[in-house]
PDB file of C-alpha atoms in Angstrom:
ATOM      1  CA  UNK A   1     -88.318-102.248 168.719  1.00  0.00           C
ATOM      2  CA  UNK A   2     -86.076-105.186 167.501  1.00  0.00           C
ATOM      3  CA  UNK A   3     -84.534-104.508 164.286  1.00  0.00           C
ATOM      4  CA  UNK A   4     -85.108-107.513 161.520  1.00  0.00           C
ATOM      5  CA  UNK A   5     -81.683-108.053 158.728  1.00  0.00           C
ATOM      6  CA  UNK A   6     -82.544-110.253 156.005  1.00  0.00           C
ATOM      7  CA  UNK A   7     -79.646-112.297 155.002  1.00  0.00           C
ATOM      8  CA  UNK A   8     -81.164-114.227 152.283  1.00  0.00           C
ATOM      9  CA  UNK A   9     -80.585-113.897 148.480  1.00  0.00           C
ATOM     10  CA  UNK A  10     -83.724-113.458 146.034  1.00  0.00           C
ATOM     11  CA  UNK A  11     -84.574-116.487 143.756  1.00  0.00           C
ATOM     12  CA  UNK A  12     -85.505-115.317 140.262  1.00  0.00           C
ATOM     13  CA  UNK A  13     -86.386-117.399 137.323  1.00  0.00           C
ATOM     14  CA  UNK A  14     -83.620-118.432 135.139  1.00  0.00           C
ATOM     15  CA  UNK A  15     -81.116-117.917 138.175  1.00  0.00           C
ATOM     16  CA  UNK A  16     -77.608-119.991 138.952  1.00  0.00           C
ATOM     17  CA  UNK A  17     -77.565-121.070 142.682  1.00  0.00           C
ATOM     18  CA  UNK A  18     -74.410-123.250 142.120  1.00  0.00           C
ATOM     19  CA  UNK A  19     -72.780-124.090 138.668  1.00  0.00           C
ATOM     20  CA  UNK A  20     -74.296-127.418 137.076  1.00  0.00           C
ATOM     21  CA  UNK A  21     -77.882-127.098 139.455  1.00  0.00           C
ATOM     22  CA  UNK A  22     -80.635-126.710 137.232  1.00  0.00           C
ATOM     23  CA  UNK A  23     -81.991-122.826 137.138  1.00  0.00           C
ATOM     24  CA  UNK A  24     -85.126-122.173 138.572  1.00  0.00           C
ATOM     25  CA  UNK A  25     -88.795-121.579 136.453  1.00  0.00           C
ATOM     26  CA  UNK A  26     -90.620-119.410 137.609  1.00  0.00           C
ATOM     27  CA  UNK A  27     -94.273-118.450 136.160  1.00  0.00           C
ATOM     28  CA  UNK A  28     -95.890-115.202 137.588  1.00  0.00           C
ATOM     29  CA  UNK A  29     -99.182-116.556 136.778  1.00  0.00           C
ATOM     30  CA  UNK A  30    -100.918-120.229 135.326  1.00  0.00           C
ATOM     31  CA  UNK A  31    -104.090-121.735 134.445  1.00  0.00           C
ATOM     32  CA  UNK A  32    -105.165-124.588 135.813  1.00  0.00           C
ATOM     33  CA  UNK A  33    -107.645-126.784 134.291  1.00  0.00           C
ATOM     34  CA  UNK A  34    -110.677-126.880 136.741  1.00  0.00           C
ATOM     35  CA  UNK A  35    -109.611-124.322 139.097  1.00  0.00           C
ATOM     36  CA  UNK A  36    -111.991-122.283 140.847  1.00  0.00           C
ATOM     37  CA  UNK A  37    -113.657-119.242 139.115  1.00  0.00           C
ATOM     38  CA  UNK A  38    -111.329-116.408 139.594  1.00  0.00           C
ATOM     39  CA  UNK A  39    -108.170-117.956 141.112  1.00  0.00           C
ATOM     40  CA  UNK A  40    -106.336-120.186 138.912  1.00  0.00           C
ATOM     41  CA  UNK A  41    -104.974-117.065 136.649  1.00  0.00           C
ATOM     42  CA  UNK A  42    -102.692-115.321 139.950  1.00  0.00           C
ATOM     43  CA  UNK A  43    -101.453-118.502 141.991  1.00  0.00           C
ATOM     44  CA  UNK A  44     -98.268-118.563 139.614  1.00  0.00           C
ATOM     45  CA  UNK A  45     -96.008-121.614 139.177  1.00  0.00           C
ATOM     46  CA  UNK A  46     -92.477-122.096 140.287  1.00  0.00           C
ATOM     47  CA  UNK A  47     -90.114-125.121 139.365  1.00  0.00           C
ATOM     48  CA  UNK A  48     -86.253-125.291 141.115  1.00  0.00           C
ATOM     49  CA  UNK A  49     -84.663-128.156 142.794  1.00  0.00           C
ATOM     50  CA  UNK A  50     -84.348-128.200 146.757  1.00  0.00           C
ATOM     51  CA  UNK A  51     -80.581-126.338 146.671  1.00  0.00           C
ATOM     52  CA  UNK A  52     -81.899-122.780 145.377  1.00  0.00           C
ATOM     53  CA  UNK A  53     -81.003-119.637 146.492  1.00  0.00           C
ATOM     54  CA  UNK A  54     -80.163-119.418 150.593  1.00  0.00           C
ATOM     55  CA  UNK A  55     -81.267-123.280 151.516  1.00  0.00           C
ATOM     56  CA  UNK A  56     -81.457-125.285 154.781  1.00  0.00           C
ATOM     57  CA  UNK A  57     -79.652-128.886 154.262  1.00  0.00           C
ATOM     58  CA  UNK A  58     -81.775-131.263 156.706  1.00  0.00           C
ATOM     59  CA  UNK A  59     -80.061-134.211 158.766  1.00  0.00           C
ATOM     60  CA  UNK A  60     -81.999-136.755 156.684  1.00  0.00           C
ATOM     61  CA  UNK A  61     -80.809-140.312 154.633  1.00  0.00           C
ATOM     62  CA  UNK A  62     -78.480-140.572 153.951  1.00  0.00           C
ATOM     63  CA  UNK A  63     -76.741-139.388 156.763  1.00  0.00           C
ATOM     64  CA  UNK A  64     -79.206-140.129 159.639  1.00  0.00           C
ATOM     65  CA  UNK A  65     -82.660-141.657 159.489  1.00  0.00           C
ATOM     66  CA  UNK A  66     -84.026-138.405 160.916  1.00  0.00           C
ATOM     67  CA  UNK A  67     -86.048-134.996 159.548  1.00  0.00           C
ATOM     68  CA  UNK A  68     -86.885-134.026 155.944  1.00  0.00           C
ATOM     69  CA  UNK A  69     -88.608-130.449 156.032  1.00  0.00           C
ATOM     70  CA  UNK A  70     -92.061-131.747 156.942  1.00  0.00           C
ATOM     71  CA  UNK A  71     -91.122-133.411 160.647  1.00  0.00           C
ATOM     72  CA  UNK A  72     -87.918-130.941 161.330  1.00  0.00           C
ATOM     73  CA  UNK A  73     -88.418-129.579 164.731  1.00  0.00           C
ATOM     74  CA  UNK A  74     -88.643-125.867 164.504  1.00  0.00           C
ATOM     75  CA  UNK A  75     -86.143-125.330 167.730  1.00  0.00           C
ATOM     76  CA  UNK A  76     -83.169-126.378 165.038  1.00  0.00           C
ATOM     77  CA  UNK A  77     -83.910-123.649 162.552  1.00  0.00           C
ATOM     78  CA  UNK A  78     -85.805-120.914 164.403  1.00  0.00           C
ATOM     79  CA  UNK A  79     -85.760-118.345 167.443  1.00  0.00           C
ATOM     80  CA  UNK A  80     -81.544-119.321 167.645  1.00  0.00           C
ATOM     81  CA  UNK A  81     -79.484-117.130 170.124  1.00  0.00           C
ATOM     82  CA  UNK A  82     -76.868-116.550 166.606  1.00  0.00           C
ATOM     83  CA  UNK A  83     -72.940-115.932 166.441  1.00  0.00           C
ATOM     84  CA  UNK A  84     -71.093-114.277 163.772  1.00  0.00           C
ATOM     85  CA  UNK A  85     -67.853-115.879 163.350  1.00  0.00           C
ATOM     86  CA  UNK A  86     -65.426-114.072 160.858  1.00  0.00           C
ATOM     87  CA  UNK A  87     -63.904-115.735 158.456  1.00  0.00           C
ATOM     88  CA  UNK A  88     -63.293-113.232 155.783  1.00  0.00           C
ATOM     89  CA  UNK A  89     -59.926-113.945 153.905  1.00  0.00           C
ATOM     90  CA  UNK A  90     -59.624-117.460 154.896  1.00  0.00           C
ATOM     91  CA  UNK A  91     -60.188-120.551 151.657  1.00  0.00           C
ATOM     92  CA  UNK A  92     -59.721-123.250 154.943  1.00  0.00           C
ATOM     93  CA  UNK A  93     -61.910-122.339 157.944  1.00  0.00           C
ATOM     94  CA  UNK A  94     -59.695-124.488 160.851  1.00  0.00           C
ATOM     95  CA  UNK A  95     -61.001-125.316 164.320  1.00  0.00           C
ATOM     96  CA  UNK A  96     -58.504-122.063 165.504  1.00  0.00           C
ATOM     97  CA  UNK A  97     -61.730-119.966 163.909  1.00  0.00           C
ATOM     98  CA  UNK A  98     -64.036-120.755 167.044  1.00  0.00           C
ATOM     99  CA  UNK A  99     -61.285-120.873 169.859  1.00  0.00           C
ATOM    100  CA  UNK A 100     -62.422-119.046 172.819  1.00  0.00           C
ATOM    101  CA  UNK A 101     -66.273-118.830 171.782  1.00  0.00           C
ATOM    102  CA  UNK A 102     -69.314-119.870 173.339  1.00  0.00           C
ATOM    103  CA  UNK A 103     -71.262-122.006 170.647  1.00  0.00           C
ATOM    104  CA  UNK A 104     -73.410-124.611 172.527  1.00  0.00           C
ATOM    105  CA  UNK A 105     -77.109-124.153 171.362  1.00  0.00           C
ATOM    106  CA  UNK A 106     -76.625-121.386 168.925  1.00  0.00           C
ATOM    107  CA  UNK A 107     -76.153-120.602 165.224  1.00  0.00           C
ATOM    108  CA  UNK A 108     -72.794-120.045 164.316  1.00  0.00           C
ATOM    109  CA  UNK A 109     -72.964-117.779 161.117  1.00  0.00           C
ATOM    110  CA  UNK A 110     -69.450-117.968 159.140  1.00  0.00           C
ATOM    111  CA  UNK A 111     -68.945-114.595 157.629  1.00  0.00           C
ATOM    112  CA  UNK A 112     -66.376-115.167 155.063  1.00  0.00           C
ATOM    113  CA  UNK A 113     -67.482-112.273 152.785  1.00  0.00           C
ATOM    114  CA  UNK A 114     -67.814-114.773 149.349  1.00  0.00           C
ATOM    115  CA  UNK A 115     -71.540-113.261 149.175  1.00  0.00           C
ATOM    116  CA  UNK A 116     -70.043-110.216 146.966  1.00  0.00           C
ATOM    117  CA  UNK A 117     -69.326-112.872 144.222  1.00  0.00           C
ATOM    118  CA  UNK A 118     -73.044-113.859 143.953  1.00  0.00           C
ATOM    119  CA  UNK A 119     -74.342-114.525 140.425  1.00  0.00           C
ATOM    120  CA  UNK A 120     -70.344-114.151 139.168  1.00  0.00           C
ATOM    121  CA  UNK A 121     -68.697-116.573 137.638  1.00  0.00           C
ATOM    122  CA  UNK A 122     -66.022-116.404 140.467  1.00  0.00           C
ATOM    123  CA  UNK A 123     -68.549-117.937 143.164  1.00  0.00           C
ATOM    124  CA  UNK A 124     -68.921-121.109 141.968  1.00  0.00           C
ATOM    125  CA  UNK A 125     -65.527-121.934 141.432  1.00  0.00           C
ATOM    126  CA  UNK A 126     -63.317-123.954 143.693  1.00  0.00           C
ATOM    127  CA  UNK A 127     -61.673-121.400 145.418  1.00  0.00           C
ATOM    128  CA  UNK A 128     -64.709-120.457 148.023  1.00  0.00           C
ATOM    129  CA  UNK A 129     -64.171-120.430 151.689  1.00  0.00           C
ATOM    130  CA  UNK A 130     -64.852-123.644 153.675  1.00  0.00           C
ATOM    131  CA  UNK A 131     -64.979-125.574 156.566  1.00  0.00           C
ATOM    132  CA  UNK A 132     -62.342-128.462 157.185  1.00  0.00           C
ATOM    133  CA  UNK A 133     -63.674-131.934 158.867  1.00  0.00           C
ATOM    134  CA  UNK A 134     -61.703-131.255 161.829  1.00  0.00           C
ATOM    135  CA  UNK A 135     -63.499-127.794 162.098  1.00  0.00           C
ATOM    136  CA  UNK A 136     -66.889-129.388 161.311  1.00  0.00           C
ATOM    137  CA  UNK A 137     -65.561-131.940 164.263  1.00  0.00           C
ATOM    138  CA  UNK A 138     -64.733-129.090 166.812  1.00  0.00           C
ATOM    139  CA  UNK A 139     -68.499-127.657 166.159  1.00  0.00           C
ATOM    140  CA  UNK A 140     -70.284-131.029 166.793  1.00  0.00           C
ATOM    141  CA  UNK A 141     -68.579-131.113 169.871  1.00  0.00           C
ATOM    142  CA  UNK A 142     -69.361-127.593 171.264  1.00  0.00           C
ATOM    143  CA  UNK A 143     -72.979-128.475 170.757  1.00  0.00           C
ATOM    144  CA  UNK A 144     -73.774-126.042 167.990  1.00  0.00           C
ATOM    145  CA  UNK A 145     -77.736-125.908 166.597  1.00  0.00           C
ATOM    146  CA  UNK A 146     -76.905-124.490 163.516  1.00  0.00           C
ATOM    147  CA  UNK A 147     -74.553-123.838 160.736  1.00  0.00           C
ATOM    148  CA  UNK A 148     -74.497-121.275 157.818  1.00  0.00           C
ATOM    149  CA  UNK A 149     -72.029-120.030 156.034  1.00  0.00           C
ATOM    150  CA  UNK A 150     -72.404-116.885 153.171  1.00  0.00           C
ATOM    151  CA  UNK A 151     -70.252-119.136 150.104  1.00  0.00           C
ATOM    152  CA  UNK A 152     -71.750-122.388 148.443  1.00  0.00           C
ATOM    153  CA  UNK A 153     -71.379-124.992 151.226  1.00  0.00           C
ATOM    154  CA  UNK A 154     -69.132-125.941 154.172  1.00  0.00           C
ATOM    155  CA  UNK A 155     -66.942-128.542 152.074  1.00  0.00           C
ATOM    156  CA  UNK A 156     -64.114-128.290 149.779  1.00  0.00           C
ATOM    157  CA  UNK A 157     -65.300-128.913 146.162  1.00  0.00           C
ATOM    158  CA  UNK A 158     -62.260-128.944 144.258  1.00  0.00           C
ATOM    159  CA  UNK A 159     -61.424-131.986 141.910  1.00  0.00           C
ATOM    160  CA  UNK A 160     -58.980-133.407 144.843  1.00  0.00           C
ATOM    161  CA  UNK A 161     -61.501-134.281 147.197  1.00  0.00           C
ATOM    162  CA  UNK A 162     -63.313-136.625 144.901  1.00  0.00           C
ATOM    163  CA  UNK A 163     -66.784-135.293 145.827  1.00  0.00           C
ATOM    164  CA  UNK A 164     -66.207-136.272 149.435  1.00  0.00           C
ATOM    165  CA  UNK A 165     -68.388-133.900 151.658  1.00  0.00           C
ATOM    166  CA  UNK A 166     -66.394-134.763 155.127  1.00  0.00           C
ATOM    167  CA  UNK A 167     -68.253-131.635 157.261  1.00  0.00           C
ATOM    168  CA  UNK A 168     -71.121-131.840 155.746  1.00  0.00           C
ATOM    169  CA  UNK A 169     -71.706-135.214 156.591  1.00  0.00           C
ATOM    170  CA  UNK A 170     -69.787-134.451 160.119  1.00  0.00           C
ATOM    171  CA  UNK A 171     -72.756-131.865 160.944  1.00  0.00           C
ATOM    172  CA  UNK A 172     -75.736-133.667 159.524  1.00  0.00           C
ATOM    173  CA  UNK A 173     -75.136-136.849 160.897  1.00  0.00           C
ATOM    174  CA  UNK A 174     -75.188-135.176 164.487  1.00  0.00           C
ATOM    175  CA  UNK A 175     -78.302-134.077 163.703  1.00  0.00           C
ATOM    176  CA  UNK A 176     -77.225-129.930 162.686  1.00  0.00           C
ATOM    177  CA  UNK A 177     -78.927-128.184 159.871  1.00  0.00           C
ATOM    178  CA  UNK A 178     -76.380-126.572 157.688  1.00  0.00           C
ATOM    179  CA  UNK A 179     -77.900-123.286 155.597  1.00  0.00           C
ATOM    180  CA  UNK A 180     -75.620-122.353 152.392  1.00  0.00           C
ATOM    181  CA  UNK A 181     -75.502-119.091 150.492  1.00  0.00           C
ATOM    182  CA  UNK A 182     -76.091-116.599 152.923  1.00  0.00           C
ATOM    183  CA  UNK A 183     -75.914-112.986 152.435  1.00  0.00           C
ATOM    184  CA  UNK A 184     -75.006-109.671 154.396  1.00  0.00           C
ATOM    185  CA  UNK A 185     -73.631-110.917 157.569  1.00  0.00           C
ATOM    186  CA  UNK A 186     -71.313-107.527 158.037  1.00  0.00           C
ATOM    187  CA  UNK A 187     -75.030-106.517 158.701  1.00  0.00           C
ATOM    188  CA  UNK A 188     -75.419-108.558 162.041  1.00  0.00           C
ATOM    189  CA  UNK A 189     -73.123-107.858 165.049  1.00  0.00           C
ATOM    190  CA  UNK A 190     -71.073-110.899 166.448  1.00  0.00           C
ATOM    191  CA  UNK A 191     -73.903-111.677 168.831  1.00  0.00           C
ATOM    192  CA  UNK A 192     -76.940-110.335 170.748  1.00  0.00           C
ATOM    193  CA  UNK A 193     -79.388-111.688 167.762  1.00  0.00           C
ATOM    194  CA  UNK A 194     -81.879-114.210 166.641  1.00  0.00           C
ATOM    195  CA  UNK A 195     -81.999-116.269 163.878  1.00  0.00           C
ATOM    196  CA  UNK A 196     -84.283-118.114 161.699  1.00  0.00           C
ATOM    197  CA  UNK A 197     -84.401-120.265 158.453  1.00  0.00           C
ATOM    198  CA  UNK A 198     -87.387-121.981 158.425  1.00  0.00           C
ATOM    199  CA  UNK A 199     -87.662-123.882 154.822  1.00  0.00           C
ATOM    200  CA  UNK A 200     -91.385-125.069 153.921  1.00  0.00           C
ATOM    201  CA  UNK A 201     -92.923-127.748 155.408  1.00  0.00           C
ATOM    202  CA  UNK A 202     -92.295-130.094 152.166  1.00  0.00           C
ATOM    203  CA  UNK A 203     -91.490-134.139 152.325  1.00  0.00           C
ATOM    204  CA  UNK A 204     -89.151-136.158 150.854  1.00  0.00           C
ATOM    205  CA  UNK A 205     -86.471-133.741 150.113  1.00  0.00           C
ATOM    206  CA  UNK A 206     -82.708-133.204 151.881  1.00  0.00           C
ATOM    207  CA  UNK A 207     -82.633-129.401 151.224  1.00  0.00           C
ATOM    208  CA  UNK A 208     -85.353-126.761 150.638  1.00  0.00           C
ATOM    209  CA  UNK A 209     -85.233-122.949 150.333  1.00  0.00           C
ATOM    210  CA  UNK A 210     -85.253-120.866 153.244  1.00  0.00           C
ATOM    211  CA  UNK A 211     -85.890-116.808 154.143  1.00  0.00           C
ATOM    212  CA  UNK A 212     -83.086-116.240 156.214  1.00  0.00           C
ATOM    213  CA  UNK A 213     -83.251-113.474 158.553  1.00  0.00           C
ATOM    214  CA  UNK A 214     -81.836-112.124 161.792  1.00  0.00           C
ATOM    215  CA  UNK A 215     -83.789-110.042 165.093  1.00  0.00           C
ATOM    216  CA  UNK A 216     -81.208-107.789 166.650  1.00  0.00           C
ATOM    217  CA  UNK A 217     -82.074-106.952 169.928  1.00  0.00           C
ATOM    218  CA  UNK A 218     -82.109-103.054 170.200  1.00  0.00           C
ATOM    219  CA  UNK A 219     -82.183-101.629 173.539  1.00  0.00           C
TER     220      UNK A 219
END
């Protein structure tokens, strides 16, 4: 039987995704006027913006006139052949992180061990791990599917860069889903597994909240 890691983080109410994003709300149960008999007391109610928790970014405006969550093809977020890439004690992921490795249709998973910060003060500061535009550059070109990374995006967001997103907008303008805030990847082995982050099937947004999880194929 295949063996199923889930490296997605929980989304409670009144949680802090990244520093400055509102927190979610959630509800565990509402009334809505006019709702059937019997159901409008346990549907609960949640309220968070698309970047909560482990979320898929979608190549959508304005970076490409292409997906939101409702038209994404599923082939670019699920049933991926995956590939850890370590990247623990690195701030600067370079293009010398993926030298030698076979990336061309898969998700590359950059394990850079920030995840054990979560819901710290420390994680949202400026010091997490990231990609560089040349690295970004070097994925586009070995024909990646995927992204993810386990710290709060693939860009450097210190004051210096100005709020320029270089690999972000490197990978979504060719077209490849980036998924932020990962979790557990010292669970998964460097290859020989699945992957999946399939948000909702919601329009008009850039980002939505995903279950992240990985099938390890057990022989």
């Amino acid at each position: 039987m295949p063996k199923l890691v889930d490296v997605s983080h929980q989304i409670t109410d009144g949680m802090t995704t990244c520093p400055g994003l509102p927190e979610p709300v959630i509800k565990e149960s509402t009334t809505v006027a006019g709702a059937v008999p019997g159901h409008g007391d346990s549907s609960g109610r949640v309220s968070m913006v698309g970047a909560t928790g482990t979320y898929v970014e979608i190549p959508a405006h304005p970076y490409r006139d292409a997906a939101d969550p409702a038209d994404l093809d599923l082939d670019r977020v699920a049933c991926l052949p995956g590939i850890v890439v370590e990247a623990t004690g690195r701030r600067r992921i370079g293009p010398e992180a993926f030298a030698g490795l076979d990336l061309r249709g898969r998700a590359v998973l950059l394990r850079t061990g920030w995840d054990r910060h979560w819901r710290t003060e420390t994680y949202g500061t400026h010091d997490h791990p990231h990609l560089t535009e040349t690295a970004a550059k070097t994925l586009v070109q070995a024909g990646v599917t995927l992204v993810g990374i386990d710290s709060i995006g693939v860009d450097d967001t210190s004051p210096v860069t100005e709020g320029s997103r270089p690999a972000q907008a490197t990978l979504l303008t060719a077209g490849v889903p980036i998924v932020s805030h990962l979790c557990l990847l010292d669970r998964l082995p460097a290859e020989g597994f699945t992957f999946y982050a399939v948000p909702a099937k919601v329009r008009a947004v850039a980002a939505f909240p995903v279950r992240a999880f990985a099938v390890i194929d057990e022989d």
